[in-house]
Coordinates of C-alpha atoms in Angstrom, one line a residue:
K1 CA 22.0 -9.0 -17.0
S2 CA 20.5 -8.3 -13.5
I3 CA 16.7 -7.7 -13.0
K4 CA 15.5 -5.1 -10.5
F5 CA 12.2 -4.7 -8.8
Y6 CA 11.0 -1.9 -6.9
L7 CA 9.3 -2.6 -3.4
V8 CA 7.2 -0.3 -1.4
A9 CA 6.3 -1.4 2.0
F10 CA 3.3 0.1 4.0
R11 CA 3.6 -0.3 7.8
S12 CA 0.7 0.9 9.8
V13 CA -1.1 0.8 13.2
R14 CA -4.6 1.0 12.6
K15 CA -6.9 3.2 14.9
A16 CA -9.5 1.3 17.0
T17 CA -12.1 3.4 15.3
A18 CA -10.9 2.6 11.8
D19 CA -13.6 1.9 9.4
D20 CA -12.3 -1.4 8.2
T21 CA -15.1 -1.9 5.7
L22 CA -14.1 1.5 3.8
L23 CA -10.2 0.7 4.4
Y24 CA -10.7 -2.6 2.4
K25 CA -12.9 -0.9 -0.2
L26 CA -10.5 1.7 -0.9
D27 CA -7.6 -0.7 -0.9
A28 CA -9.1 -2.9 -3.5
A29 CA -10.0 0.1 -5.8
A30 CA -6.4 1.2 -5.5
Q31 CA -5.0 -2.2 -6.1
A32 CA -7.4 -2.7 -9.2
E33 CA -6.4 0.5 -10.7
A34 CA -2.7 0.0 -10.1
L35 CA -2.8 -3.4 -12.1
E36 CA -4.8 -1.8 -14.8
S37 CA -2.3 1.0 -15.2
G38 CA 0.8 -1.4 -15.6
G39 CA 3.8 -2.1 -13.4
L40 CA 2.2 -3.9 -10.3
L41 CA 3.6 -7.4 -10.3
R42 CA 2.4 -8.5 -6.8
Y43 CA 0.5 -7.1 -3.9
W44 CA 0.6 -8.6 -0.4
Y45 CA -1.5 -7.5 2.5
G46 CA -1.0 -8.9 5.9
R47 CA -3.3 -9.7 8.7
L48 CA -3.9 -7.2 11.5
N49 CA -2.2 -8.3 14.6
A50 CA -3.4 -7.8 18.3
Q51 CA -1.6 -4.5 18.5
R52 CA -3.3 -3.3 15.3
E53 CA -0.2 -3.5 13.3
C54 CA -0.1 -4.4 9.7
L55 CA 2.2 -4.6 6.7
A56 CA 1.3 -4.3 3.1
M57 CA 3.9 -4.6 0.1
C58 CA 3.7 -3.9 -3.5
V59 CA 6.2 -5.1 -5.9
W60 CA 6.7 -3.1 -9.0
S61 CA 8.4 -3.4 -12.4
S62 CA 10.0 0.1 -11.7
R63 CA 9.9 3.1 -9.6
D64 CA 8.2 4.9 -12.5
A65 CA 5.5 2.6 -12.5
A66 CA 5.0 2.9 -8.5
I67 CA 5.0 6.7 -8.7
R68 CA 2.7 6.9 -11.6
A69 CA 0.0 4.7 -9.9
G70 CA 0.2 6.8 -6.9
T71 CA -1.0 9.7 -8.9
L72 CA -4.2 7.9 -9.9
P73 CA -7.5 8.6 -8.5
A74 CA -8.2 5.6 -6.4
H75 CA -4.9 5.5 -4.7
I76 CA -5.3 9.4 -3.9
Q77 CA -8.6 8.8 -2.4
A78 CA -7.2 5.9 -0.3
A79 CA -4.3 8.0 0.8
S80 CA -6.7 10.8 1.9
V81 CA -8.3 8.9 4.7
A82 CA -5.1 7.7 6.1
H83 CA -4.7 10.3 8.8
R84 CA -8.3 9.1 10.0
M85 CA -7.6 5.5 10.0
Y86 CA -4.0 5.0 11.3
D87 CA -2.2 6.0 14.5
T88 CA 0.8 5.8 12.6
Y89 CA 1.9 4.7 9.1
S90 CA 5.2 4.7 7.3
L91 CA 6.1 4.0 3.6
E92 CA 9.6 2.0 3.0
R93 CA 11.1 1.8 -0.3
Y94 CA 13.6 -0.9 -1.6
W95 CA 15.1 -2.2 -4.9
L96 CA 15.2 -6.1 -5.1

């Protein structure tokens, strides 16, 4: 029997004017909410480099768990500021 995991990668270029304190607060709330909702196995957030690029990844027990977490209030609130905080961002999804 094989085991599959669902990975969501968030690649971004943060605006120079981004409110880092707010971003970290919203990110922490969304992560806590995702853990409580079930299915989030691992969350990793990289460091911002000199070009303001960053990579964050979530490993989920299933695609359904990831989709469900994306509908929760803290995740919606975090996503709602993306246009103000990032020059660019993208979501990539993979099965592992």
